[in-house]
Short mmCIF file of C-alpha atoms in Angstrom, two decimals:
data_model
loop_
_atom_site.label_atom_id
_atom_site.label_comp_id
_atom_site.label_asym_id
_atom_site.label_seq_id
_atom_site.Cartn_x
_atom_site.Cartn_y
_atom_site.Cartn_z
CA MET W 171 25.62 110.15 9.01
CA PRO W 172 23.89 106.86 8.74
CA THR W 173 26.36 104.18 7.45
CA LEU W 174 25.29 102.27 4.20
CA ARG W 175 24.55 99.11 6.42
CA THR W 176 22.23 101.24 8.30
CA LEU W 177 20.21 102.83 5.10
CA LEU W 178 19.66 99.11 4.13
CA SER W 179 19.16 97.59 7.04
CA ILE W 180 16.44 99.76 7.85
CA PRO W 181 13.90 98.64 5.14
CA VAL W 182 14.90 95.74 5.33
CA LEU W 183 13.54 95.73 9.44
CA LEU W 184 10.14 97.67 8.34
CA VAL W 185 9.35 95.19 5.71
CA LEU W 186 9.90 92.34 8.47
CA LEU W 187 7.95 94.48 11.31
CA PHE W 188 4.98 94.57 9.33
CA ALA W 189 4.85 90.86 7.21
CA PRO W 190 2.46 88.72 8.97
CA SER W 191 3.64 85.99 11.11
CA ALA W 192 4.11 82.82 10.86
CA SER W 193 3.15 81.82 14.35
CA GLY W 194 0.52 83.76 14.44
CA GLY W 195 1.20 86.02 17.58
CA ALA W 196 2.91 89.40 18.42
CA THR W 197 6.06 89.62 18.22
CA THR W 198 6.96 93.08 19.58
CA ALA W 199 9.36 92.60 22.28
CA GLY W 200 11.65 90.59 19.76
CA ALA W 201 11.08 93.37 16.92
CA THR W 202 12.29 96.27 19.57
CA ARG W 203 15.11 94.46 20.82
CA ALA W 204 16.42 94.26 17.16
CA VAL W 205 16.01 97.58 16.57
CA LEU W 206 17.45 98.58 19.75
CA ARG W 207 20.57 96.40 19.24
CA LEU W 208 21.21 98.68 16.01
CA LEU W 209 21.07 101.61 17.90
CA VAL W 210 24.37 100.87 18.86
CA THR W 211 25.51 98.64 16.16
CA GLU W 212 24.61 101.54 13.47
CA GLY W 213 23.41 104.89 15.55
CA GLY W 214 26.70 104.99 17.14
CA ALA W 215 25.71 104.84 20.76
CA PRO W 216 27.54 103.12 23.41
CA ALA W 217 24.36 101.48 25.04
CA ALA W 218 20.73 102.16 24.93
CA ALA W 219 18.08 101.06 26.85
CA LEU W 220 14.27 101.03 27.08
CA LEU W 221 11.46 100.29 29.35
CA ASP W 222 8.34 99.58 27.79
CA GLN W 223 4.70 99.65 29.71
CA ASP W 224 1.23 98.75 29.33
CA ALA W 225 -1.65 96.77 31.47
CA ASP W 226 0.57 93.15 31.05
CA GLY W 227 3.63 95.13 33.13
CA SER W 228 6.92 96.46 32.17
CA ARG W 229 9.54 95.04 30.10
CA TYR W 230 12.81 96.40 30.15
CA THR W 231 15.44 96.13 26.75
CA ALA W 232 19.23 96.93 26.78
CA ALA W 233 22.39 96.87 24.25
CA GLY W 234 25.59 97.86 25.06
CA ARG W 235 26.97 98.35 28.18
CA GLY W 236 27.26 100.09 31.11
CA ILE W 237 23.84 101.21 31.25
CA THR W 238 21.05 99.74 33.55
CA ALA W 239 17.39 100.20 34.42
CA SER W 240 17.36 102.12 37.28
CA ASP W 241 19.79 104.73 36.00
CA HIS W 242 19.49 108.31 36.76
CA PHE W 243 19.84 110.03 33.20
CA ARG W 244 19.50 114.02 31.82
CA ALA W 245 16.06 114.47 29.87
CA GLY W 246 16.70 117.15 28.13
CA SER W 247 13.50 118.93 26.26
CA ILE W 248 11.10 115.97 27.91
CA THR W 249 11.56 118.68 30.65
CA LYS W 250 9.08 120.79 28.68
CA THR W 251 6.23 118.45 29.06
CA PHE W 252 6.22 118.94 32.90
CA LEU W 253 6.39 122.83 32.33
CA ALA W 254 4.05 122.98 29.96
CA THR W 255 1.50 120.41 32.32
CA VAL W 256 2.26 123.26 35.44
CA VAL W 257 1.21 125.72 33.14
CA LEU W 258 -1.89 124.77 31.97
CA GLN W 259 -2.57 123.72 35.16
CA LEU W 260 -2.13 127.10 36.51
CA ALA W 261 -5.16 128.11 33.66
CA ALA W 262 -6.97 125.42 34.92
CA GLU W 263 -6.85 127.43 38.15
CA HIS W 264 -7.72 130.45 36.33
CA ARG W 265 -4.53 131.78 37.62
CA LEU W 266 -3.15 133.17 34.03
CA SER W 267 -4.84 132.61 30.68
CA LEU W 268 -2.67 130.88 27.60
CA SER W 269 -4.20 134.40 25.94
CA ASP W 270 -2.11 136.03 28.40
CA THR W 271 0.63 138.41 26.46
CA VAL W 272 4.13 138.02 27.96
CA GLU W 273 4.16 141.98 28.75
CA ARG W 274 1.60 141.11 31.46
CA HIS W 275 3.36 139.00 33.66
CA LEU W 276 7.01 140.05 32.60
CA PRO W 277 6.65 143.66 31.73
CA GLY W 278 9.67 145.29 29.63
CA LEU W 279 11.35 141.41 29.01
CA LEU W 280 10.74 141.08 25.17
CA ARG W 281 11.13 144.82 23.95
CA GLU W 282 14.14 144.21 21.74
CA GLY W 283 15.58 142.80 18.24
CA GLY W 284 12.53 142.62 16.77
CA THR W 285 10.10 140.73 19.21
CA ASP W 286 7.25 142.36 21.43
CA GLY W 287 5.71 140.87 24.40
CA ARG W 288 2.83 142.72 24.19
CA ARG W 289 1.87 140.35 21.02
CA THR W 290 3.29 137.61 22.14
CA THR W 291 0.91 135.41 24.12
CA LEU W 292 1.99 131.91 26.54
CA ARG W 293 -0.21 130.23 24.26
CA ALA W 294 2.47 131.08 21.20
CA LEU W 295 5.30 130.15 23.71
CA LEU W 296 3.89 126.52 24.65
CA THR W 297 3.27 125.85 20.70
CA HIS W 298 6.56 127.26 19.74
CA THR W 299 4.54 129.75 17.22
CA SER W 300 6.21 132.75 19.27
CA GLY W 301 8.70 133.72 16.38
CA LEU W 302 11.25 133.73 19.54
CA ALA W 303 15.09 133.01 18.54
CA ASP W 304 16.45 129.53 19.90
CA PHE W 305 19.13 130.74 22.51
CA THR W 306 21.36 127.92 21.96
CA ARG W 307 22.07 128.45 18.30
CA THR W 308 24.74 130.81 20.21
CA THR W 309 25.63 128.45 23.31
CA HIS W 310 25.27 125.34 21.68
CA GLY W 311 23.98 123.72 24.98
CA ALA W 312 27.68 124.19 26.40
CA VAL W 313 27.09 127.69 27.98
CA ALA W 314 25.55 127.98 31.33
CA LEU W 315 23.30 130.79 31.86
CA THR W 316 20.72 132.46 33.86
CA PRO W 317 16.99 132.77 32.17
CA LEU W 318 17.44 136.58 31.96
CA GLN W 319 20.84 135.52 29.85
CA ALA W 320 18.88 133.38 27.87
CA VAL W 321 16.41 135.60 27.00
CA HIS W 322 18.77 138.49 25.88
CA THR W 323 20.99 136.21 24.12
CA ALA W 324 17.61 134.75 22.22
CA ILE W 325 16.70 138.45 21.47
CA ALA W 326 19.86 139.74 20.13
CA LEU W 327 19.67 136.73 17.24
CA PRO W 328 17.22 137.54 14.21
CA PRO W 329 13.32 136.47 15.13
CA GLY W 330 11.67 134.10 13.29
CA ARG W 331 7.99 134.98 11.88
CA PRO W 332 4.93 135.01 14.80
CA GLY W 333 2.44 132.51 14.45
CA ARG W 334 5.03 130.14 12.22
CA TYR W 335 5.91 127.13 14.02
CA SER W 336 9.90 127.41 14.91
CA TYR W 337 11.22 125.31 17.93
CA SER W 338 13.08 127.48 20.12
CA ASN W 339 14.30 126.52 23.63
CA THR W 340 14.13 130.60 25.05
CA ASN W 341 9.82 130.01 24.64
CA TYR W 342 9.89 127.47 27.67
CA VAL W 343 12.67 129.39 29.73
CA VAL W 344 10.18 132.52 29.21
CA LEU W 345 7.32 130.23 30.32
CA GLY W 346 9.57 129.47 33.69
CA MET W 347 9.80 132.91 34.02
CA VAL W 348 5.88 133.18 34.09
CA VAL W 349 5.57 130.39 36.27
CA ARG W 350 7.67 132.06 39.34
CA GLN W 351 6.05 135.37 38.64
CA VAL W 352 2.15 134.04 38.88
CA THR W 353 2.79 131.41 41.91
CA GLY W 354 6.06 133.40 43.61
CA HIS W 355 7.82 129.83 43.59
CA PRO W 356 10.24 128.78 41.00
CA TYR W 357 9.03 126.05 37.91
CA ALA W 358 10.79 123.69 39.80
CA VAL W 359 8.99 123.90 43.23
CA GLU W 360 5.78 124.16 41.13
CA ALA W 361 6.74 120.93 39.45
CA ARG W 362 7.87 119.12 42.20
CA ARG W 363 4.41 119.90 44.29
CA ARG W 364 1.92 119.24 41.10
CA ILE W 365 3.48 116.38 39.48
CA ILE W 366 6.55 114.79 40.93
CA ALA W 367 5.29 114.18 44.51
CA PRO W 368 1.91 113.27 43.57
CA LEU W 369 2.70 110.83 41.35
CA GLY W 370 5.83 109.46 43.28
CA LEU W 371 8.68 110.11 40.98
CA THR W 372 11.27 109.33 43.34
CA GLY W 373 14.08 109.40 40.34
CA THR W 374 13.32 112.94 39.26
CA SER W 375 14.44 115.89 39.93
CA PHE W 376 15.24 119.50 38.75
CA PRO W 377 18.79 120.07 39.80
CA GLY W 378 19.50 123.86 38.82
CA SER W 379 23.16 124.42 39.27
CA ARG W 380 23.96 120.88 40.91
CA ARG W 381 26.63 119.02 38.51
CA SER W 382 26.24 115.30 39.26
CA LEU W 383 24.03 113.22 38.94
CA PRO W 384 21.81 111.27 41.70
CA SER W 385 22.95 107.52 42.28
CA PRO W 386 22.85 105.11 40.52
CA HIS W 387 24.07 106.58 37.33
CA GLY W 388 25.71 105.58 34.10
CA HIS W 389 28.10 107.72 32.30
CA ALA W 390 27.60 110.35 29.57
CA TYR W 391 29.72 110.70 26.51
CA SER W 392 29.44 113.66 23.68
CA ALA W 393 29.87 112.81 20.15
CA ASP W 394 33.46 112.85 20.31
CA GLY W 395 33.67 110.34 23.44
CA THR W 396 34.37 112.66 25.79
CA ASP W 397 32.70 111.92 29.03
CA VAL W 398 30.43 114.55 30.18
CA THR W 399 28.44 112.69 32.96
CA ALA W 400 29.33 116.27 35.08
CA LEU W 401 27.09 119.15 33.32
CA ASP W 402 25.72 122.40 34.83
CA PRO W 403 21.91 122.10 34.04
CA ARG W 404 21.88 125.54 33.76
CA VAL W 405 22.99 125.28 30.00
CA ALA W 406 19.29 124.07 29.77
CA GLY W 407 17.57 125.47 32.30
CA ALA W 408 13.54 125.47 32.02
CA ALA W 409 13.87 124.36 28.57
CA GLY W 410 15.60 120.98 29.76
CA GLU W 411 17.31 120.77 32.99
CA LEU W 412 15.39 117.57 34.26
CA VAL W 413 16.92 114.28 35.83
CA THR W 414 14.43 111.45 36.00
CA THR W 415 14.79 107.32 35.53
CA LEU W 416 12.94 105.35 32.65
CA ALA W 417 10.21 104.28 35.40
CA ASP W 418 9.82 107.63 36.23
CA LEU W 419 8.86 108.92 32.55
CA ASN W 420 6.60 106.18 31.98
CA ARG W 421 4.65 106.96 34.47
CA PHE W 422 4.36 110.59 34.05
CA TYR W 423 3.42 110.13 30.31
CA ALA W 424 0.71 106.99 31.41
CA ALA W 425 -0.49 109.99 34.33
CA LEU W 426 -0.66 112.96 31.76
CA LEU W 427 -2.63 111.30 29.00
CA GLY W 428 -4.43 109.03 30.96
CA GLY W 429 -5.98 112.34 32.37
CA ARG W 430 -4.72 112.44 35.72
CA LEU W 431 -3.06 115.95 36.03
CA LEU W 432 -4.91 118.08 33.68
CA PRO W 433 -8.83 118.24 33.27
CA PRO W 434 -10.40 117.28 30.04
CA ARG W 435 -10.24 120.38 28.26
CA ARG W 436 -7.08 121.57 29.53
CA LEU W 437 -5.40 118.14 28.06
CA ARG W 438 -7.24 118.61 24.84
CA GLU W 439 -5.90 121.91 24.32
CA MET W 440 -2.38 120.29 25.21
CA LEU W 441 -2.92 117.87 22.29
CA GLY W 442 -4.26 120.30 19.80
CA THR W 443 -1.64 121.02 17.12
CA ARG W 444 -3.45 123.39 15.12
CA ALA W 445 -1.66 126.46 15.86
CA ALA W 446 1.73 124.58 14.99
CA HIS W 447 0.03 122.94 11.85
CA GLY W 448 0.19 119.39 12.92
CA ALA W 449 3.88 119.76 14.37
CA TYR W 450 3.56 120.12 17.98
CA GLY W 451 0.90 120.89 20.96
CA MET W 452 1.81 122.38 23.97
CA GLY W 453 4.56 120.86 25.58
CA ILE W 454 4.07 117.36 23.44
CA PHE W 455 3.77 116.21 20.08
CA PRO W 456 2.40 113.43 17.48
CA VAL W 457 3.67 111.21 15.47
CA ARG W 458 1.80 108.98 12.88
CA LEU W 459 3.41 105.20 12.38
CA PRO W 460 3.42 103.28 9.22
CA CYS W 461 0.67 101.16 10.54
CA GLY W 462 -1.58 104.36 11.46
CA VAL W 463 -0.98 104.63 15.09
CA THR W 464 -0.44 107.79 16.37
CA VAL W 465 2.00 108.17 19.73
CA TRP W 466 2.25 111.02 21.79
CA GLY W 467 5.74 112.50 23.75
CA HIS W 468 8.83 114.39 23.79
CA ASN W 469 12.42 113.51 22.80
CA GLY W 470 14.85 115.22 24.82
CA ARG W 471 18.62 116.17 23.57
CA ILE W 472 21.19 117.53 26.22
CA PRO W 473 25.29 117.05 26.08
CA GLY W 474 25.39 112.82 26.63
CA SER W 475 21.93 112.25 26.52
CA TYR W 476 19.62 111.59 23.95
CA VAL W 477 16.01 110.26 25.35
CA ARG W 478 12.66 109.73 23.66
CA SER W 479 9.36 108.93 25.54
CA ALA W 480 5.98 108.15 23.15
CA ALA W 481 2.56 106.42 24.34
CA THR W 482 -0.91 106.25 22.80
CA ALA W 483 -2.84 108.82 23.18
CA ASP W 484 -4.96 106.94 26.21
CA GLY W 485 -1.50 106.45 27.85
CA ARG W 486 -2.24 102.75 28.53
CA ARG W 487 0.39 102.28 26.05
CA VAL W 488 3.92 103.97 26.73
CA LEU W 489 7.66 103.55 26.34
CA THR W 490 11.10 105.66 26.76
CA PHE W 491 14.29 104.58 25.35
CA ARG W 492 17.37 106.40 25.93
CA VAL W 493 21.24 106.32 24.66
CA ASN W 494 24.31 107.70 26.79
CA THR W 495 25.20 109.86 24.14
CA ASP W 496 24.13 113.05 22.46
CA ALA W 497 25.33 111.77 18.91
CA PHE W 498 22.52 109.84 17.99
CA ALA W 499 21.05 111.47 15.04
CA ASP W 500 18.94 108.80 13.04
CA PRO W 501 15.31 109.28 12.71
CA ARG W 502 14.71 106.83 10.62
CA LEU W 503 15.94 104.50 13.63
CA GLU W 504 14.16 106.35 15.97
CA ARG W 505 10.84 105.82 13.95
CA ALA W 506 11.44 102.37 13.45
CA LEU W 507 11.99 101.40 17.25
CA LEU W 508 8.45 103.52 17.64
CA ALA W 509 6.99 101.30 14.99
CA ALA W 510 8.34 97.80 16.42
CA ALA W 511 6.79 98.79 19.73
CA PHE W 512 3.62 99.95 18.57
CA CYS W 513 2.75 98.55 15.37
CA PRO W 514 2.64 94.22 16.24
CA ARG W 515 2.84 91.65 13.96
CA THR W 516 0.20 89.69 13.82
CA GLY W 517 -0.55 86.36 11.88
#
């Protein structure tokens, strides 16, 4: 719950962000640092860090203690952008079609609880319009499951309406199963071969069942202050198991939006939001900022970590920020941070 001080300080900060600068120069870095400090002082995070990258280089900013630029951390649902990229690459290779049904690749998987895999397409999974319930409504991100267990947990819940946007981690668990069926390899192997290795993302991995983080890393804390640095990534699986670094995420989104990972047609499909009524593309979503700039990216929440990557549509400007707790839940602060970075003051 935001404090009264937070509710008062954010509007004031936004006024300062968009007021003309007396010096006539851009003050993006200072405004970004100011908001990042608010994530700690008002947002409840023990520590926060941000890496901002453009043609002029990278700029690192941190607030609080126990966090560094080179830390490995859990990126949660940012995993979905990686998985969606793999699926779209397979579509470009004609190894699957986004119009394929789940039934075609995984016969009999979705036949219970009001869910019908014969009518559920891969496109619907990618855009969260399948109607599949979210298995984490039951597990709350605290129970390690196999993909099949996650699906069975989901179909025991009341389904949503097919065609209506409703974010569900189950969609991407099923997509992970489809990738394995189509390629003969786990989605993690395909992501390493197709994305991680070509881009040189040396700090990025799919840990599977490995509970520890690679070095270096700091500590991760739950909302009640419990240290949850050691975690079984199978609580999220294909929907959120990724471990990475700030620099790697910036490099990934710059390459993706810059056209290095997908053919133009498939990248346009990824950024198309019509199916989700403007809310979501395929593993990525847009946010329109107060200054009129639209940024693309994803966020990720998993016990002990909250991460957000955002970039311009051409990938030339990208940033990632993170906090070392999953308790961060103030969209106003996040929006203010993105505005501070992407909406510079000018004289």
